[in-house]
């Protein structure tokens, strides 16, 4: 959502509960950054974005987040290492998009923003990259394309309630008076469903599916801040989720600092590491 100076990004990371999201800090060739990496234990469910940095912000003020959309004929994609290179080297939205034009970029929706006020929704799929400029002060995406004309894998939209979640996100963002971290946190906690049956994937923004749901939440500020929440953003399970993690129920702000070093800021069980404590702000 567009704030007084630049866009703020907010996201719920929905994954199989067997995966974990680790917040980390890294120092690159040009820029340092904070990012979220998806970690999949060996022999557990395999997801195409395993090991990928799926959202983050760098010291130049470039930030991004990602939502997966499967193609109808989903090919095997290589390890998604480009997003780390992007955070290390790119400073603006336009520079970041050049890293997404390779044929190995995982399909889906990418939201990008920078400190100069630039913003783009980038949709990747079927060998195409569509750059969608915002038409209002709020831009929402779920796990379905809005600009690309092709359809995702059959039954995907219905199984993930992506059309409903996109509409609900757009409605809530459009009703906000201003883009503040607290206002965006309330959006991420929303439980309005579309009336469909809850299956392996939930049907609301705060996702409480049986085997797949929200494992972390983030608000990302080009000023160099990343608010991170472990587990369901509402802080409560409903009892049917096959998930043993204990959600924080709040978002903690971490900030880039000069000479902060590299390493994990959080652990698989949601503890904050000593480096994470240093970067809390």
Short mmCIF file of C-alpha atoms in Angstrom, two decimals:
data_model
loop_
_atom_site.label_atom_id
_atom_site.label_comp_id
_atom_site.label_asym_id
_atom_site.label_seq_id
_atom_site.Cartn_x
_atom_site.Cartn_y
_atom_site.Cartn_z
CA UNK A 1 0.00 0.00 0.00
CA UNK A 2 1.24 3.50 -0.84
CA UNK A 3 2.35 5.43 2.22
CA UNK A 4 3.29 9.11 2.68
CA UNK A 5 6.77 8.59 1.15
CA UNK A 6 6.75 5.19 -0.53
CA UNK A 7 4.96 1.87 -0.68
CA UNK A 8 4.83 -0.56 2.22
CA UNK A 9 4.52 -4.27 1.42
CA UNK A 10 2.63 -6.74 3.60
CA UNK A 11 2.36 -10.50 3.16
CA UNK A 12 1.23 -13.74 4.71
CA UNK A 13 3.49 -16.63 3.76
CA UNK A 14 1.29 -19.69 3.21
CA UNK A 15 3.10 -23.02 3.02
CA UNK A 16 2.76 -26.66 4.01
CA UNK A 17 3.19 -26.73 7.78
CA UNK A 18 6.20 -29.04 7.37
CA UNK A 19 8.16 -26.06 6.04
CA UNK A 20 9.58 -23.24 8.11
CA UNK A 21 10.48 -19.65 7.30
CA UNK A 22 13.74 -18.31 8.66
CA UNK A 23 14.43 -14.58 8.86
CA UNK A 24 18.07 -13.87 8.05
CA UNK A 25 20.52 -11.03 7.52
CA UNK A 26 23.23 -11.06 4.86
CA UNK A 27 25.94 -8.77 3.52
CA UNK A 28 26.24 -8.77 -0.26
CA UNK A 29 28.63 -7.33 -2.80
CA UNK A 30 26.74 -4.02 -3.05
CA UNK A 31 23.98 -4.20 -0.45
CA UNK A 32 23.18 -5.88 2.81
CA UNK A 33 19.67 -7.22 3.29
CA UNK A 34 17.04 -8.84 5.51
CA UNK A 35 15.13 -11.69 3.92
CA UNK A 36 12.92 -14.71 4.58
CA UNK A 37 14.14 -18.10 3.39
CA UNK A 38 11.86 -21.15 3.04
CA UNK A 39 13.42 -24.23 4.65
CA UNK A 40 12.09 -27.71 3.92
CA UNK A 41 13.30 -30.61 6.10
CA UNK A 42 14.76 -33.59 4.19
CA UNK A 43 12.23 -36.25 3.15
CA UNK A 44 9.33 -33.88 3.79
CA UNK A 45 6.98 -32.36 1.24
CA UNK A 46 8.83 -30.79 -1.68
CA UNK A 47 7.83 -27.30 -2.82
CA UNK A 48 9.30 -25.51 -5.86
CA UNK A 49 10.34 -22.53 -3.72
CA UNK A 50 12.38 -24.57 -1.20
CA UNK A 51 15.47 -22.61 -0.18
CA UNK A 52 14.29 -19.46 -1.95
CA UNK A 53 14.39 -15.98 -0.48
CA UNK A 54 10.71 -15.14 -1.00
CA UNK A 55 10.56 -11.66 0.55
CA UNK A 56 13.03 -9.10 1.84
CA UNK A 57 14.49 -5.58 1.86
CA UNK A 58 18.01 -4.36 1.15
CA UNK A 59 20.09 -1.40 2.28
CA UNK A 60 19.29 0.52 -0.93
CA UNK A 61 15.58 0.42 -0.08
CA UNK A 62 14.48 -2.24 -2.57
CA UNK A 63 11.91 -4.66 -1.16
CA UNK A 64 9.79 -7.48 -2.54
CA UNK A 65 7.41 -10.29 -1.66
CA UNK A 66 6.12 -13.32 -3.59
CA UNK A 67 3.06 -15.56 -4.04
CA UNK A 68 3.31 -18.83 -6.01
CA UNK A 69 1.02 -19.56 -8.97
CA UNK A 70 1.39 -22.97 -10.66
CA UNK A 71 1.38 -23.25 -14.43
CA UNK A 72 -0.89 -25.76 -16.14
CA UNK A 73 2.12 -27.77 -17.30
CA UNK A 74 4.41 -27.16 -14.39
CA UNK A 75 8.03 -27.79 -15.32
CA UNK A 76 10.89 -28.52 -12.95
CA UNK A 77 12.54 -25.27 -11.97
CA UNK A 78 16.12 -24.92 -10.72
CA UNK A 79 16.94 -23.59 -7.26
CA UNK A 80 15.73 -19.99 -7.07
CA UNK A 81 19.02 -18.21 -6.39
CA UNK A 82 18.24 -15.09 -8.43
CA UNK A 83 16.34 -13.36 -5.62
CA UNK A 84 19.45 -13.35 -3.42
CA UNK A 85 21.45 -11.86 -6.31
CA UNK A 86 18.72 -9.28 -6.80
CA UNK A 87 18.80 -8.18 -3.16
CA UNK A 88 22.59 -8.09 -3.25
CA UNK A 89 22.88 -5.91 -6.35
CA UNK A 90 19.64 -4.13 -7.34
CA UNK A 91 18.64 -0.73 -5.97
CA UNK A 92 15.40 0.10 -7.79
CA UNK A 93 12.27 -1.65 -9.02
CA UNK A 94 13.45 -1.34 -12.63
CA UNK A 95 16.81 -2.93 -11.80
CA UNK A 96 15.07 -5.72 -9.89
CA UNK A 97 12.83 -6.60 -12.84
CA UNK A 98 15.89 -7.41 -14.96
CA UNK A 99 16.65 -10.27 -12.57
CA UNK A 100 13.18 -11.71 -13.16
CA UNK A 101 13.33 -11.98 -16.93
CA UNK A 102 15.32 -15.21 -17.05
CA UNK A 103 13.61 -18.45 -18.03
CA UNK A 104 14.28 -20.01 -14.63
CA UNK A 105 12.18 -17.56 -12.56
CA UNK A 106 9.50 -19.39 -10.61
CA UNK A 107 5.97 -18.52 -11.79
CA UNK A 108 3.78 -16.38 -9.58
CA UNK A 109 3.12 -12.84 -8.41
CA UNK A 110 5.90 -10.56 -7.22
CA UNK A 111 5.32 -7.18 -5.55
CA UNK A 112 8.27 -4.78 -5.68
CA UNK A 113 8.83 -1.35 -4.12
CA UNK A 114 11.78 0.97 -3.65
CA UNK A 115 12.82 3.97 -1.61
CA UNK A 116 12.27 6.37 -4.52
CA UNK A 117 8.54 5.55 -4.45
CA UNK A 118 8.60 3.06 -7.31
CA UNK A 119 6.25 0.07 -7.23
CA UNK A 120 5.27 -2.74 -9.58
CA UNK A 121 3.32 -5.98 -9.50
CA UNK A 122 5.21 -8.45 -11.67
CA UNK A 123 3.44 -11.60 -12.89
CA UNK A 124 5.55 -14.48 -14.20
CA UNK A 125 4.14 -17.51 -16.01
CA UNK A 126 4.15 -19.38 -19.30
CA UNK A 127 7.48 -17.88 -20.31
CA UNK A 128 6.09 -14.35 -19.95
CA UNK A 129 6.82 -11.52 -17.54
CA UNK A 130 4.01 -8.95 -17.17
CA UNK A 131 4.80 -5.72 -15.32
CA UNK A 132 1.58 -4.24 -13.93
CA UNK A 133 1.80 -0.65 -12.67
CA UNK A 134 -0.53 0.26 -9.79
CA UNK A 135 -3.72 2.11 -10.72
CA UNK A 136 -4.66 3.08 -7.14
CA UNK A 137 -2.85 3.55 -3.85
CA UNK A 138 -3.38 -0.10 -2.92
CA UNK A 139 -2.40 -3.24 -4.81
CA UNK A 140 -3.32 -6.78 -3.71
CA UNK A 141 -2.25 -10.17 -5.00
CA UNK A 142 -3.00 -13.76 -3.99
CA UNK A 143 -2.13 -17.03 -5.74
CA UNK A 144 -3.69 -16.24 -9.12
CA UNK A 145 -2.67 -13.92 -11.94
CA UNK A 146 -4.55 -10.69 -12.62
CA UNK A 147 -2.69 -9.35 -15.68
CA UNK A 148 -1.56 -12.53 -17.44
CA UNK A 149 -4.46 -14.00 -19.38
CA UNK A 150 -3.55 -17.66 -18.95
CA UNK A 151 -5.12 -19.79 -16.23
CA UNK A 152 -3.15 -21.53 -13.45
CA UNK A 153 -3.22 -25.27 -12.93
CA UNK A 154 -6.78 -26.73 -12.92
CA UNK A 155 -8.73 -26.41 -9.63
CA UNK A 156 -5.94 -24.31 -8.08
CA UNK A 157 -8.02 -21.15 -7.62
CA UNK A 158 -10.91 -23.02 -6.01
CA UNK A 159 -8.64 -25.04 -3.72
CA UNK A 160 -6.81 -21.95 -2.47
CA UNK A 161 -9.73 -19.46 -2.57
CA UNK A 162 -7.37 -17.08 -4.38
CA UNK A 163 -10.09 -15.01 -6.07
CA UNK A 164 -11.82 -14.48 -2.72
CA UNK A 165 -8.59 -13.68 -0.89
CA UNK A 166 -7.53 -11.21 -3.59
CA UNK A 167 -10.91 -9.48 -3.42
CA UNK A 168 -10.92 -9.39 0.35
CA UNK A 169 -7.38 -8.01 0.47
CA UNK A 170 -8.27 -5.31 -2.07
CA UNK A 171 -11.38 -4.41 -0.07
CA UNK A 172 -9.54 -4.08 3.24
CA UNK A 173 -6.61 -2.15 1.78
CA UNK A 174 -8.93 0.19 -0.08
CA UNK A 175 -10.75 1.02 3.16
CA UNK A 176 -7.60 2.11 5.02
CA UNK A 177 -7.03 5.80 5.66
CA UNK A 178 -3.25 5.39 5.67
CA UNK A 179 -0.59 2.74 5.25
CA UNK A 180 0.77 2.09 8.72
CA UNK A 181 2.30 -1.14 10.02
CA UNK A 182 -0.52 -1.50 12.57
CA UNK A 183 -3.24 -1.06 9.94
CA UNK A 184 -1.58 -3.61 7.66
CA UNK A 185 -1.20 -6.04 10.57
CA UNK A 186 -4.97 -5.95 11.05
CA UNK A 187 -5.45 -6.83 7.37
CA UNK A 188 -3.11 -9.82 7.67
CA UNK A 189 -5.18 -11.16 10.60
CA UNK A 190 -8.47 -11.17 8.69
CA UNK A 191 -10.58 -14.36 8.91
CA UNK A 192 -13.41 -13.58 6.45
CA UNK A 193 -13.96 -16.77 4.39
CA UNK A 194 -15.87 -17.34 1.15
CA UNK A 195 -18.16 -20.08 2.46
CA UNK A 196 -16.30 -22.92 0.78
CA UNK A 197 -15.15 -25.96 2.76
CA UNK A 198 -11.83 -25.66 4.57
CA UNK A 199 -9.52 -28.30 3.18
CA UNK A 200 -5.77 -28.71 3.19
CA UNK A 201 -5.60 -24.96 2.39
CA UNK A 202 -7.61 -22.34 4.29
CA UNK A 203 -9.95 -19.81 2.74
CA UNK A 204 -9.07 -16.53 4.47
CA UNK A 205 -6.12 -14.12 4.54
CA UNK A 206 -5.02 -15.57 7.89
CA UNK A 207 -4.90 -19.12 6.56
CA UNK A 208 -5.90 -22.03 8.84
CA UNK A 209 -5.91 -25.00 6.45
CA UNK A 210 -5.48 -28.53 7.76
CA UNK A 211 -2.05 -29.18 6.23
CA UNK A 212 -1.19 -25.82 4.61
CA UNK A 213 -1.53 -22.41 6.20
CA UNK A 214 0.15 -19.19 7.22
CA UNK A 215 3.56 -19.95 8.72
CA UNK A 216 4.80 -16.34 8.91
CA UNK A 217 3.74 -12.75 8.23
CA UNK A 218 5.76 -9.77 7.13
CA UNK A 219 5.50 -6.02 6.67
CA UNK A 220 8.36 -4.56 4.66
CA UNK A 221 9.43 -0.91 4.64
CA UNK A 222 11.91 0.47 2.06
CA UNK A 223 13.49 2.46 4.90
CA UNK A 224 15.22 -0.81 5.85
CA UNK A 225 12.75 -2.37 8.28
CA UNK A 226 11.08 -5.77 8.18
CA UNK A 227 8.37 -6.72 10.68
CA UNK A 228 8.26 -10.51 11.07
CA UNK A 229 5.69 -12.70 12.79
CA UNK A 230 6.09 -16.44 13.37
CA UNK A 231 3.04 -18.62 12.73
CA UNK A 232 -0.55 -17.48 12.35
CA UNK A 233 -0.74 -13.66 12.48
CA UNK A 234 -3.83 -13.88 14.70
CA UNK A 235 -1.76 -15.81 17.24
CA UNK A 236 -4.25 -18.68 17.68
CA UNK A 237 -4.84 -22.07 16.14
CA UNK A 238 -8.33 -23.49 15.61
CA UNK A 239 -7.48 -27.04 16.62
CA UNK A 240 -7.69 -28.77 13.23
CA UNK A 241 -4.34 -27.60 11.84
CA UNK A 242 -1.59 -30.21 11.63
CA UNK A 243 0.92 -27.69 12.91
CA UNK A 244 2.85 -27.77 16.16
CA UNK A 245 4.42 -24.33 16.09
CA UNK A 246 3.50 -21.72 18.70
CA UNK A 247 2.62 -18.48 16.90
CA UNK A 248 3.95 -15.22 18.21
CA UNK A 249 0.67 -13.38 17.68
CA UNK A 250 2.57 -10.17 16.98
CA UNK A 251 5.01 -8.67 14.50
CA UNK A 252 8.54 -7.81 15.63
CA UNK A 253 10.48 -5.10 13.79
CA UNK A 254 14.01 -5.86 12.62
CA UNK A 255 16.18 -3.20 10.99
CA UNK A 256 19.28 -3.16 8.84
CA UNK A 257 22.30 -1.81 10.66
CA UNK A 258 25.78 -0.90 9.46
CA UNK A 259 28.14 -3.82 9.92
CA UNK A 260 25.42 -6.07 11.34
CA UNK A 261 26.92 -9.20 9.77
CA UNK A 262 25.23 -12.28 8.37
CA UNK A 263 23.22 -15.10 9.92
CA UNK A 264 19.80 -16.33 11.00
CA UNK A 265 17.66 -13.97 13.07
CA UNK A 266 15.09 -16.65 13.92
CA UNK A 267 15.21 -20.42 14.46
CA UNK A 268 12.88 -23.20 13.21
CA UNK A 269 10.92 -23.11 16.48
CA UNK A 270 10.45 -19.34 16.36
CA UNK A 271 13.16 -18.31 18.81
CA UNK A 272 15.08 -15.11 18.11
CA UNK A 273 18.85 -15.56 17.85
CA UNK A 274 21.44 -13.23 19.45
CA UNK A 275 21.94 -11.57 16.05
CA UNK A 276 18.19 -11.16 15.79
CA UNK A 277 18.09 -9.48 19.20
CA UNK A 278 20.78 -7.04 18.02
CA UNK A 279 18.73 -6.11 14.95
CA UNK A 280 15.40 -5.72 16.76
CA UNK A 281 14.31 -2.10 16.73
#
